[in-house]
Amino acid sequence: TMYHGLPENLYTYREKPGTYLAFLGRISPEKRVDAAIEIAKHTGMELKIAAKVDKVDREYFTEVIRPVLDHPLVEYVGEIGEAEKDEFLGNAYALLFPIDWPEPFGLVMIEAMACGTPIIACRRGSVSEVMQEGVTGFICDSVEEAVRSVERIPSLSRKECRQIFEKRFTVRQMAQGYLAIYHRLLRRTVRFAA
């Protein structure tokens, strides 16, 4: 498996954590922004939600999410562009990624790591492949466990989150990985052709 990569300097490493939890992505049932809101309420920390609402999810947003956005700890920022992600993720205390579907990768996780921001995610899809439990964040099986994990964030090193990004998820790493795969395939092809 070859993982996605990002340009090494696209995101700025920030040593000091911010004071809010971040949710970045789409508002849809499988992304579980409702769980992120519950986590924030239970911890008493502010949650900033930067998310788009696709046409297919407008009814879900209107009926399920909009009513719970009216809480003093919740700020719905709306959709943000690529240029705004660096500040949004880098200034967060942690990224909440409470997905409820077999996420194929989760680009936002490596964007957060690039900023040095740890992640609290549900054990679904690629989460356990992308994250390193207890190093780049915490992998949880429930909202209650995620709440407890928020309290454990200070035990993690933001610098180590950035280092893991640099070691595993840069464009350079991705390109080198693809080249290695192509070379292996070419050697196999040559061997079979002979």
Short mmCIF file of N, CA and C in Angstrom, two decimals:
data_model
loop_
_atom_site.label_atom_id
_atom_site.label_comp_id
_atom_site.label_asym_id
_atom_site.label_seq_id
_atom_site.Cartn_x
_atom_site.Cartn_y
_atom_site.Cartn_z
N THR A 1 0.84 -1.19 0.00
CA THR A 1 0.00 0.00 0.00
C THR A 1 0.88 1.24 0.00
N MET A 2 0.58 2.15 -0.89
CA MET A 2 1.29 3.42 -0.92
C MET A 2 0.34 4.50 -0.45
N TYR A 3 0.76 5.24 0.57
CA TYR A 3 -0.09 6.27 1.17
C TYR A 3 0.06 7.61 0.45
N HIS A 4 -0.95 8.45 0.60
CA HIS A 4 -0.92 9.80 0.04
C HIS A 4 0.22 10.58 0.68
N GLY A 5 0.65 11.61 -0.03
CA GLY A 5 1.68 12.49 0.50
C GLY A 5 1.31 13.93 0.23
N LEU A 6 1.85 14.82 1.04
CA LEU A 6 1.64 16.26 0.89
C LEU A 6 2.99 16.95 0.76
N PRO A 7 3.03 18.09 0.08
CA PRO A 7 4.29 18.86 0.05
C PRO A 7 4.72 19.17 1.49
N GLU A 8 6.00 18.97 1.74
CA GLU A 8 6.52 19.10 3.11
C GLU A 8 6.27 20.47 3.73
N ASN A 9 6.30 21.52 2.92
CA ASN A 9 6.15 22.88 3.45
C ASN A 9 4.75 23.46 3.27
N LEU A 10 3.79 22.63 2.91
CA LEU A 10 2.42 23.11 2.72
C LEU A 10 1.80 23.55 4.04
N TYR A 11 2.14 22.85 5.12
CA TYR A 11 1.60 23.15 6.45
C TYR A 11 2.73 23.54 7.39
N THR A 12 2.41 24.44 8.30
CA THR A 12 3.39 24.97 9.23
C THR A 12 3.31 24.24 10.57
N TYR A 13 4.43 23.75 11.03
CA TYR A 13 4.49 23.11 12.34
C TYR A 13 4.31 24.18 13.42
N ARG A 14 3.45 23.89 14.37
CA ARG A 14 3.23 24.79 15.50
C ARG A 14 3.46 24.03 16.80
N GLU A 15 4.43 24.52 17.55
CA GLU A 15 4.85 23.83 18.78
C GLU A 15 3.79 23.91 19.88
N LYS A 16 3.12 25.03 19.98
CA LYS A 16 2.17 25.23 21.08
C LYS A 16 0.75 24.90 20.63
N PRO A 17 0.05 24.12 21.43
CA PRO A 17 -1.34 23.78 21.07
C PRO A 17 -2.28 24.96 21.27
N GLY A 18 -3.33 24.96 20.50
CA GLY A 18 -4.39 25.95 20.67
C GLY A 18 -5.33 25.52 21.77
N THR A 19 -6.44 26.20 21.86
CA THR A 19 -7.38 25.93 22.95
C THR A 19 -8.69 25.31 22.46
N TYR A 20 -8.79 25.00 21.18
CA TYR A 20 -10.04 24.44 20.66
C TYR A 20 -9.80 23.09 19.99
N LEU A 21 -10.86 22.32 19.93
CA LEU A 21 -10.88 21.08 19.17
C LEU A 21 -11.33 21.44 17.76
N ALA A 22 -10.81 20.73 16.77
CA ALA A 22 -11.14 21.03 15.37
C ALA A 22 -11.82 19.84 14.72
N PHE A 23 -12.79 20.13 13.87
CA PHE A 23 -13.40 19.15 12.99
C PHE A 23 -13.31 19.73 11.59
N LEU A 24 -12.71 18.98 10.67
CA LEU A 24 -12.54 19.45 9.30
C LEU A 24 -12.98 18.36 8.34
N GLY A 25 -13.86 18.70 7.43
CA GLY A 25 -14.31 17.71 6.46
C GLY A 25 -15.66 18.03 5.87
N ARG A 26 -16.48 16.99 5.76
CA ARG A 26 -17.85 17.12 5.26
C ARG A 26 -18.81 16.86 6.41
N ILE A 27 -19.94 17.52 6.37
CA ILE A 27 -21.00 17.20 7.31
C ILE A 27 -21.87 16.16 6.64
N SER A 28 -21.74 14.94 7.12
CA SER A 28 -22.50 13.81 6.60
C SER A 28 -22.61 12.78 7.72
N PRO A 29 -23.59 11.90 7.64
CA PRO A 29 -23.77 10.93 8.74
C PRO A 29 -22.52 10.12 9.06
N GLU A 30 -21.76 9.72 8.03
CA GLU A 30 -20.60 8.86 8.27
C GLU A 30 -19.39 9.60 8.85
N LYS A 31 -19.36 10.92 8.74
CA LYS A 31 -18.25 11.70 9.29
C LYS A 31 -18.45 12.04 10.76
N ARG A 32 -19.70 11.93 11.24
CA ARG A 32 -20.05 12.03 12.66
C ARG A 32 -19.67 13.35 13.36
N VAL A 33 -20.00 14.46 12.72
CA VAL A 33 -19.79 15.74 13.38
C VAL A 33 -20.62 15.81 14.66
N ASP A 34 -21.74 15.08 14.70
CA ASP A 34 -22.56 15.03 15.92
C ASP A 34 -21.77 14.44 17.08
N ALA A 35 -20.95 13.44 16.80
CA ALA A 35 -20.10 12.85 17.85
C ALA A 35 -19.03 13.85 18.29
N ALA A 36 -18.48 14.61 17.35
CA ALA A 36 -17.49 15.63 17.70
C ALA A 36 -18.11 16.67 18.62
N ILE A 37 -19.35 17.04 18.36
CA ILE A 37 -20.05 18.00 19.22
C ILE A 37 -20.24 17.42 20.62
N GLU A 38 -20.61 16.16 20.70
CA GLU A 38 -20.78 15.51 22.00
C GLU A 38 -19.46 15.48 22.77
N ILE A 39 -18.38 15.18 22.08
CA ILE A 39 -17.06 15.14 22.73
C ILE A 39 -16.73 16.52 23.30
N ALA A 40 -16.96 17.56 22.51
CA ALA A 40 -16.67 18.92 22.97
C ALA A 40 -17.51 19.28 24.19
N LYS A 41 -18.79 18.96 24.15
CA LYS A 41 -19.67 19.27 25.28
C LYS A 41 -19.20 18.58 26.56
N HIS A 42 -18.81 17.31 26.43
CA HIS A 42 -18.38 16.56 27.61
C HIS A 42 -17.04 17.05 28.18
N THR A 43 -16.19 17.58 27.30
CA THR A 43 -14.88 18.06 27.78
C THR A 43 -14.93 19.52 28.21
N GLY A 44 -15.95 20.25 27.77
CA GLY A 44 -16.03 21.67 28.07
C GLY A 44 -15.10 22.51 27.21
N MET A 45 -14.60 21.92 26.12
CA MET A 45 -13.71 22.65 25.21
C MET A 45 -14.48 23.15 24.00
N GLU A 46 -14.04 24.27 23.47
CA GLU A 46 -14.64 24.81 22.26
C GLU A 46 -14.34 23.88 21.08
N LEU A 47 -15.32 23.73 20.20
CA LEU A 47 -15.17 22.97 18.97
C LEU A 47 -15.40 23.90 17.80
N LYS A 48 -14.44 23.96 16.89
CA LYS A 48 -14.61 24.72 15.65
C LYS A 48 -14.81 23.70 14.53
N ILE A 49 -15.88 23.90 13.78
CA ILE A 49 -16.24 22.98 12.70
C ILE A 49 -16.06 23.70 11.37
N ALA A 50 -15.09 23.24 10.60
CA ALA A 50 -14.88 23.76 9.25
C ALA A 50 -15.28 22.64 8.31
N ALA A 51 -16.46 22.76 7.76
CA ALA A 51 -16.98 21.64 6.96
C ALA A 51 -17.95 22.14 5.91
N LYS A 52 -17.95 21.41 4.81
CA LYS A 52 -18.91 21.72 3.75
C LYS A 52 -20.11 20.79 3.89
N VAL A 53 -21.19 21.21 3.29
CA VAL A 53 -22.40 20.39 3.26
C VAL A 53 -22.74 20.15 1.80
N ASP A 54 -22.56 18.90 1.38
CA ASP A 54 -22.91 18.54 0.00
C ASP A 54 -24.42 18.51 -0.16
N LYS A 55 -24.86 18.66 -1.38
CA LYS A 55 -26.30 18.69 -1.68
C LYS A 55 -27.01 17.46 -1.11
N VAL A 56 -26.39 16.30 -1.25
CA VAL A 56 -27.00 15.05 -0.78
C VAL A 56 -27.18 15.02 0.75
N ASP A 57 -26.41 15.85 1.47
CA ASP A 57 -26.46 15.86 2.94
C ASP A 57 -27.17 17.08 3.52
N ARG A 58 -27.80 17.89 2.69
CA ARG A 58 -28.45 19.12 3.20
C ARG A 58 -29.58 18.81 4.17
N GLU A 59 -30.38 17.81 3.87
CA GLU A 59 -31.47 17.45 4.77
C GLU A 59 -30.92 16.98 6.13
N TYR A 60 -29.88 16.15 6.10
CA TYR A 60 -29.23 15.70 7.34
C TYR A 60 -28.72 16.90 8.13
N PHE A 61 -28.08 17.83 7.44
CA PHE A 61 -27.57 19.03 8.11
C PHE A 61 -28.70 19.82 8.76
N THR A 62 -29.76 20.05 8.00
CA THR A 62 -30.88 20.86 8.48
C THR A 62 -31.60 20.20 9.66
N GLU A 63 -31.85 18.91 9.56
CA GLU A 63 -32.65 18.23 10.58
C GLU A 63 -31.85 17.74 11.79
N VAL A 64 -30.62 17.33 11.58
CA VAL A 64 -29.85 16.70 12.67
C VAL A 64 -28.77 17.62 13.24
N ILE A 65 -28.02 18.28 12.38
CA ILE A 65 -26.85 19.03 12.84
C ILE A 65 -27.16 20.48 13.20
N ARG A 66 -27.87 21.18 12.34
CA ARG A 66 -28.14 22.59 12.62
C ARG A 66 -28.72 22.82 14.02
N PRO A 67 -29.66 22.00 14.50
CA PRO A 67 -30.20 22.22 15.86
C PRO A 67 -29.16 22.11 16.97
N VAL A 68 -28.09 21.33 16.78
CA VAL A 68 -27.09 21.18 17.85
C VAL A 68 -25.91 22.14 17.70
N LEU A 69 -25.94 22.95 16.65
CA LEU A 69 -24.88 23.94 16.48
C LEU A 69 -25.06 25.14 17.41
N ASP A 70 -26.28 25.32 17.90
CA ASP A 70 -26.58 26.45 18.77
C ASP A 70 -26.17 26.12 20.20
N HIS A 71 -24.89 26.04 20.41
CA HIS A 71 -24.33 25.74 21.73
C HIS A 71 -23.11 26.64 21.92
N PRO A 72 -22.92 27.19 23.12
CA PRO A 72 -21.81 28.14 23.31
C PRO A 72 -20.42 27.57 23.02
N LEU A 73 -20.25 26.26 23.07
CA LEU A 73 -18.93 25.67 22.80
C LEU A 73 -18.71 25.36 21.32
N VAL A 74 -19.75 25.49 20.51
CA VAL A 74 -19.67 25.07 19.11
C VAL A 74 -19.68 26.28 18.18
N GLU A 75 -18.67 26.32 17.31
CA GLU A 75 -18.61 27.37 16.28
C GLU A 75 -18.55 26.71 14.92
N TYR A 76 -19.57 26.96 14.11
CA TYR A 76 -19.59 26.44 12.75
C TYR A 76 -18.97 27.47 11.83
N VAL A 77 -17.78 27.19 11.35
CA VAL A 77 -17.03 28.11 10.50
C VAL A 77 -17.52 28.03 9.06
N GLY A 78 -18.00 26.85 8.66
CA GLY A 78 -18.39 26.62 7.28
C GLY A 78 -17.22 26.02 6.51
N GLU A 79 -17.36 26.01 5.21
CA GLU A 79 -16.30 25.43 4.37
C GLU A 79 -15.11 26.39 4.29
N ILE A 80 -13.90 25.85 4.41
CA ILE A 80 -12.70 26.68 4.28
C ILE A 80 -11.88 26.17 3.11
N GLY A 81 -11.05 27.05 2.57
CA GLY A 81 -10.19 26.69 1.45
C GLY A 81 -8.86 26.12 1.91
N GLU A 82 -8.09 25.66 0.96
CA GLU A 82 -6.79 25.07 1.25
C GLU A 82 -5.90 26.03 2.04
N ALA A 83 -5.91 27.31 1.68
CA ALA A 83 -5.04 28.29 2.33
C ALA A 83 -5.38 28.48 3.81
N GLU A 84 -6.63 28.24 4.18
CA GLU A 84 -7.06 28.45 5.56
C GLU A 84 -6.83 27.23 6.46
N LYS A 85 -6.62 26.07 5.86
CA LYS A 85 -6.46 24.85 6.65
C LYS A 85 -5.25 24.89 7.57
N ASP A 86 -4.15 25.48 7.09
CA ASP A 86 -2.92 25.52 7.87
C ASP A 86 -3.15 26.17 9.24
N GLU A 87 -3.76 27.32 9.23
CA GLU A 87 -4.02 28.03 10.49
C GLU A 87 -5.07 27.31 11.32
N PHE A 88 -6.13 26.84 10.67
CA PHE A 88 -7.22 26.16 11.37
C PHE A 88 -6.71 24.92 12.10
N LEU A 89 -5.98 24.06 11.40
CA LEU A 89 -5.48 22.83 12.02
C LEU A 89 -4.30 23.10 12.95
N GLY A 90 -3.41 23.98 12.53
CA GLY A 90 -2.21 24.24 13.33
C GLY A 90 -2.49 24.89 14.66
N ASN A 91 -3.56 25.65 14.74
CA ASN A 91 -3.89 26.34 15.99
C ASN A 91 -4.87 25.55 16.87
N ALA A 92 -5.15 24.33 16.47
CA ALA A 92 -6.08 23.50 17.25
C ALA A 92 -5.33 22.74 18.35
N TYR A 93 -6.05 22.41 19.38
CA TYR A 93 -5.55 21.56 20.47
C TYR A 93 -5.43 20.13 19.97
N ALA A 94 -6.45 19.69 19.23
CA ALA A 94 -6.48 18.35 18.63
C ALA A 94 -7.52 18.34 17.52
N LEU A 95 -7.35 17.43 16.58
CA LEU A 95 -8.32 17.20 15.52
C LEU A 95 -9.22 16.05 15.96
N LEU A 96 -10.53 16.25 15.86
CA LEU A 96 -11.48 15.16 16.11
C LEU A 96 -11.85 14.53 14.78
N PHE A 97 -11.75 13.21 14.71
CA PHE A 97 -12.02 12.45 13.48
C PHE A 97 -12.88 11.24 13.86
N PRO A 98 -14.13 11.52 14.30
CA PRO A 98 -14.98 10.44 14.85
C PRO A 98 -15.80 9.70 13.79
N ILE A 99 -15.16 9.29 12.73
CA ILE A 99 -15.83 8.67 11.58
C ILE A 99 -16.57 7.39 11.95
N ASP A 100 -17.57 7.07 11.14
CA ASP A 100 -18.34 5.84 11.34
C ASP A 100 -18.53 5.15 9.99
N TRP A 101 -17.42 4.97 9.28
CA TRP A 101 -17.45 4.28 8.00
C TRP A 101 -16.03 3.84 7.68
N PRO A 102 -15.85 2.95 6.71
CA PRO A 102 -14.51 2.45 6.39
C PRO A 102 -13.70 3.46 5.57
N GLU A 103 -13.26 4.51 6.21
CA GLU A 103 -12.50 5.59 5.57
C GLU A 103 -11.31 5.02 4.81
N PRO A 104 -11.21 5.30 3.49
CA PRO A 104 -10.11 4.73 2.72
C PRO A 104 -8.75 5.34 3.06
N PHE A 105 -8.71 6.60 3.46
CA PHE A 105 -7.43 7.19 3.88
C PHE A 105 -7.60 8.24 4.96
N GLY A 106 -8.27 9.32 4.70
CA GLY A 106 -8.42 10.38 5.69
C GLY A 106 -7.31 11.40 5.61
N LEU A 107 -7.26 12.12 4.49
CA LEU A 107 -6.22 13.11 4.25
C LEU A 107 -6.08 14.12 5.38
N VAL A 108 -7.19 14.47 6.01
CA VAL A 108 -7.16 15.47 7.08
C VAL A 108 -6.27 15.01 8.24
N MET A 109 -6.12 13.71 8.44
CA MET A 109 -5.24 13.24 9.51
C MET A 109 -3.79 13.63 9.25
N ILE A 110 -3.33 13.47 8.00
CA ILE A 110 -1.93 13.83 7.74
C ILE A 110 -1.76 15.34 7.65
N GLU A 111 -2.82 16.06 7.29
CA GLU A 111 -2.75 17.52 7.31
C GLU A 111 -2.56 18.00 8.75
N ALA A 112 -3.28 17.39 9.68
CA ALA A 112 -3.13 17.75 11.09
C ALA A 112 -1.73 17.40 11.59
N MET A 113 -1.26 16.20 11.27
CA MET A 113 0.09 15.80 11.70
C MET A 113 1.15 16.74 11.16
N ALA A 114 0.97 17.21 9.93
CA ALA A 114 1.93 18.14 9.34
C ALA A 114 2.04 19.42 10.16
N CYS A 115 0.96 19.80 10.81
CA CYS A 115 0.95 20.99 11.68
C CYS A 115 1.44 20.67 13.09
N GLY A 116 1.59 19.38 13.39
CA GLY A 116 1.96 18.97 14.74
C GLY A 116 0.75 18.75 15.62
N THR A 117 -0.43 18.77 15.05
CA THR A 117 -1.67 18.64 15.82
C THR A 117 -2.07 17.17 15.96
N PRO A 118 -2.20 16.68 17.20
CA PRO A 118 -2.60 15.29 17.40
C PRO A 118 -4.06 15.06 17.02
N ILE A 119 -4.41 13.79 16.88
CA ILE A 119 -5.72 13.39 16.39
C ILE A 119 -6.40 12.46 17.39
N ILE A 120 -7.70 12.63 17.51
CA ILE A 120 -8.53 11.67 18.26
C ILE A 120 -9.52 11.13 17.24
N ALA A 121 -9.40 9.83 16.95
CA ALA A 121 -10.18 9.24 15.86
C ALA A 121 -10.84 7.94 16.29
N CYS A 122 -11.91 7.60 15.59
CA CYS A 122 -12.57 6.31 15.80
C CYS A 122 -11.85 5.23 15.01
N ARG A 123 -11.87 4.04 15.55
CA ARG A 123 -11.20 2.88 14.96
C ARG A 123 -12.02 2.38 13.76
N ARG A 124 -11.87 3.03 12.62
CA ARG A 124 -12.58 2.65 11.41
C ARG A 124 -11.63 2.81 10.22
N GLY A 125 -11.84 2.00 9.21
CA GLY A 125 -11.09 2.13 7.96
C GLY A 125 -9.60 2.20 8.16
N SER A 126 -8.98 3.20 7.56
CA SER A 126 -7.52 3.33 7.54
C SER A 126 -6.92 4.00 8.78
N VAL A 127 -7.75 4.37 9.73
CA VAL A 127 -7.26 5.14 10.88
C VAL A 127 -6.05 4.48 11.54
N SER A 128 -6.13 3.20 11.83
CA SER A 128 -5.02 2.55 12.54
C SER A 128 -3.78 2.38 11.65
N GLU A 129 -3.92 2.52 10.33
CA GLU A 129 -2.75 2.49 9.45
C GLU A 129 -2.08 3.86 9.38
N VAL A 130 -2.87 4.91 9.40
CA VAL A 130 -2.35 6.26 9.26
C VAL A 130 -1.81 6.79 10.58
N MET A 131 -2.54 6.58 11.64
CA MET A 131 -2.14 7.08 12.96
C MET A 131 -1.27 6.07 13.69
N GLN A 132 -0.50 6.59 14.64
CA GLN A 132 0.24 5.73 15.55
C GLN A 132 -0.32 5.97 16.95
N GLU A 133 -1.02 4.98 17.45
CA GLU A 133 -1.68 5.07 18.76
C GLU A 133 -0.68 5.52 19.83
N GLY A 134 -1.06 6.56 20.56
CA GLY A 134 -0.23 7.06 21.64
C GLY A 134 0.95 7.89 21.18
N VAL A 135 1.09 8.11 19.87
CA VAL A 135 2.18 8.92 19.33
C VAL A 135 1.62 10.12 18.57
N THR A 136 0.78 9.86 17.56
CA THR A 136 0.17 10.95 16.79
C THR A 136 -1.25 11.23 17.25
N GLY A 137 -1.71 10.50 18.24
CA GLY A 137 -3.05 10.70 18.77
C GLY A 137 -3.56 9.44 19.41
N PHE A 138 -4.89 9.39 19.56
CA PHE A 138 -5.52 8.26 20.22
C PHE A 138 -6.65 7.72 19.35
N ILE A 139 -6.72 6.40 19.29
CA ILE A 139 -7.76 5.72 18.51
C ILE A 139 -8.79 5.19 19.50
N CYS A 140 -10.05 5.55 19.28
CA CYS A 140 -11.10 5.28 20.25
C CYS A 140 -12.23 4.43 19.66
N ASP A 141 -12.97 3.80 20.57
CA ASP A 141 -14.11 2.99 20.17
C ASP A 141 -15.44 3.58 20.62
N SER A 142 -15.41 4.72 21.31
CA SER A 142 -16.65 5.33 21.80
C SER A 142 -16.43 6.82 22.07
N VAL A 143 -17.53 7.55 22.19
CA VAL A 143 -17.46 8.97 22.55
C VAL A 143 -16.82 9.11 23.92
N GLU A 144 -17.17 8.22 24.84
CA GLU A 144 -16.62 8.29 26.20
C GLU A 144 -15.09 8.13 26.18
N GLU A 145 -14.62 7.21 25.38
CA GLU A 145 -13.18 7.02 25.28
C GLU A 145 -12.50 8.23 24.63
N ALA A 146 -13.16 8.83 23.67
CA ALA A 146 -12.63 10.03 23.03
C ALA A 146 -12.55 11.18 24.02
N VAL A 147 -13.55 11.31 24.88
CA VAL A 147 -13.54 12.35 25.91
C VAL A 147 -12.33 12.17 26.83
N ARG A 148 -12.10 10.93 27.25
CA ARG A 148 -10.93 10.65 28.10
C ARG A 148 -9.62 10.94 27.35
N SER A 149 -9.63 10.69 26.06
CA SER A 149 -8.42 10.93 25.25
C SER A 149 -8.07 12.41 25.15
N VAL A 150 -9.08 13.27 25.15
CA VAL A 150 -8.82 14.71 25.11
C VAL A 150 -7.94 15.10 26.30
N GLU A 151 -8.21 14.52 27.46
CA GLU A 151 -7.42 14.82 28.65
C GLU A 151 -5.99 14.31 28.53
N ARG A 152 -5.75 13.32 27.67
CA ARG A 152 -4.42 12.72 27.51
C ARG A 152 -3.57 13.41 26.43
N ILE A 153 -4.14 14.34 25.69
CA ILE A 153 -3.42 15.01 24.60
C ILE A 153 -2.10 15.63 25.07
N PRO A 154 -2.02 16.27 26.24
CA PRO A 154 -0.74 16.86 26.66
C PRO A 154 0.41 15.85 26.79
N SER A 155 0.10 14.56 26.85
CA SER A 155 1.16 13.56 26.95
C SER A 155 1.83 13.30 25.61
N LEU A 156 1.27 13.84 24.53
CA LEU A 156 1.81 13.63 23.19
C LEU A 156 2.73 14.79 22.80
N SER A 157 3.66 14.50 21.92
CA SER A 157 4.60 15.50 21.42
C SER A 157 4.14 16.00 20.05
N ARG A 158 3.86 17.29 19.98
CA ARG A 158 3.48 17.87 18.68
C ARG A 158 4.64 17.74 17.70
N LYS A 159 5.86 17.85 18.21
CA LYS A 159 7.04 17.70 17.35
C LYS A 159 7.10 16.30 16.76
N GLU A 160 6.77 15.30 17.55
CA GLU A 160 6.78 13.92 17.05
C GLU A 160 5.69 13.70 16.01
N CYS A 161 4.53 14.35 16.18
CA CYS A 161 3.48 14.28 15.15
C CYS A 161 4.03 14.78 13.82
N ARG A 162 4.72 15.90 13.84
CA ARG A 162 5.31 16.46 12.61
C ARG A 162 6.37 15.52 12.05
N GLN A 163 7.19 14.94 12.92
CA GLN A 163 8.25 14.04 12.46
C GLN A 163 7.67 12.80 11.78
N ILE A 164 6.57 12.27 12.31
CA ILE A 164 5.91 11.11 11.70
C ILE A 164 5.39 11.50 10.31
N PHE A 165 4.80 12.69 10.21
CA PHE A 165 4.36 13.18 8.90
C PHE A 165 5.53 13.21 7.92
N GLU A 166 6.66 13.80 8.35
CA GLU A 166 7.82 13.93 7.47
C GLU A 166 8.38 12.57 7.06
N LYS A 167 8.32 11.62 7.96
CA LYS A 167 8.87 10.28 7.69
C LYS A 167 7.97 9.46 6.77
N ARG A 168 6.63 9.64 6.87
CA ARG A 168 5.72 8.73 6.19
C ARG A 168 4.82 9.36 5.12
N PHE A 169 4.55 10.67 5.19
CA PHE A 169 3.46 11.20 4.39
C PHE A 169 3.79 12.43 3.55
N THR A 170 5.05 12.62 3.19
CA THR A 170 5.38 13.73 2.30
C THR A 170 5.25 13.27 0.85
N VAL A 171 5.19 14.22 -0.06
CA VAL A 171 5.14 13.92 -1.48
C VAL A 171 6.39 13.13 -1.88
N ARG A 172 7.52 13.50 -1.29
CA ARG A 172 8.78 12.80 -1.59
C ARG A 172 8.67 11.32 -1.22
N GLN A 173 8.14 11.04 -0.02
CA GLN A 173 7.97 9.65 0.41
C GLN A 173 7.02 8.90 -0.53
N MET A 174 5.94 9.57 -0.90
CA MET A 174 4.97 8.95 -1.79
C MET A 174 5.61 8.63 -3.15
N ALA A 175 6.34 9.60 -3.71
CA ALA A 175 6.98 9.40 -5.02
C ALA A 175 8.02 8.28 -4.96
N GLN A 176 8.82 8.26 -3.91
CA GLN A 176 9.82 7.20 -3.77
C GLN A 176 9.15 5.83 -3.64
N GLY A 177 8.05 5.79 -2.93
CA GLY A 177 7.30 4.54 -2.78
C GLY A 177 6.76 4.04 -4.10
N TYR A 178 6.19 4.95 -4.90
CA TYR A 178 5.68 4.55 -6.22
C TYR A 178 6.81 4.09 -7.13
N LEU A 179 7.94 4.79 -7.09
CA LEU A 179 9.08 4.38 -7.91
C LEU A 179 9.54 2.98 -7.54
N ALA A 180 9.60 2.69 -6.25
CA ALA A 180 10.02 1.36 -5.80
C ALA A 180 9.05 0.29 -6.31
N ILE A 181 7.76 0.59 -6.28
CA ILE A 181 6.75 -0.36 -6.78
C ILE A 181 6.93 -0.58 -8.28
N TYR A 182 7.10 0.52 -9.03
CA TYR A 182 7.26 0.41 -10.48
C TYR A 182 8.53 -0.39 -10.83
N HIS A 183 9.62 -0.14 -10.09
CA HIS A 183 10.85 -0.89 -10.35
C HIS A 183 10.65 -2.38 -10.09
N ARG A 184 9.96 -2.71 -9.01
CA ARG A 184 9.68 -4.13 -8.72
C ARG A 184 8.86 -4.76 -9.85
N LEU A 185 7.84 -4.04 -10.31
CA LEU A 185 7.01 -4.55 -11.40
C LEU A 185 7.82 -4.73 -12.69
N LEU A 186 8.68 -3.77 -12.98
CA LEU A 186 9.51 -3.88 -14.18
C LEU A 186 10.46 -5.07 -14.09
N ARG A 187 11.07 -5.29 -12.93
CA ARG A 187 11.96 -6.44 -12.75
C ARG A 187 11.20 -7.75 -12.95
N ARG A 188 9.98 -7.82 -12.43
CA ARG A 188 9.14 -9.01 -12.61
C ARG A 188 8.82 -9.23 -14.08
N THR A 189 8.46 -8.15 -14.77
CA THR A 189 8.10 -8.23 -16.19
C THR A 189 9.29 -8.72 -17.00
N VAL A 190 10.47 -8.17 -16.73
CA VAL A 190 11.67 -8.58 -17.45
C VAL A 190 11.98 -10.05 -17.18
N ARG A 191 11.83 -10.48 -15.94
CA ARG A 191 12.10 -11.87 -15.57
C ARG A 191 11.14 -12.82 -16.30
N PHE A 192 9.85 -12.45 -16.36
CA PHE A 192 8.85 -13.31 -17.03
C PHE A 192 9.04 -13.30 -18.54
N ALA A 193 9.53 -12.20 -19.10
CA ALA A 193 9.72 -12.10 -20.55
C ALA A 193 10.94 -12.92 -21.01
N ALA A 194 11.87 -13.16 -20.10
CA ALA A 194 13.12 -13.86 -20.48
C ALA A 194 12.95 -15.33 -20.66
#
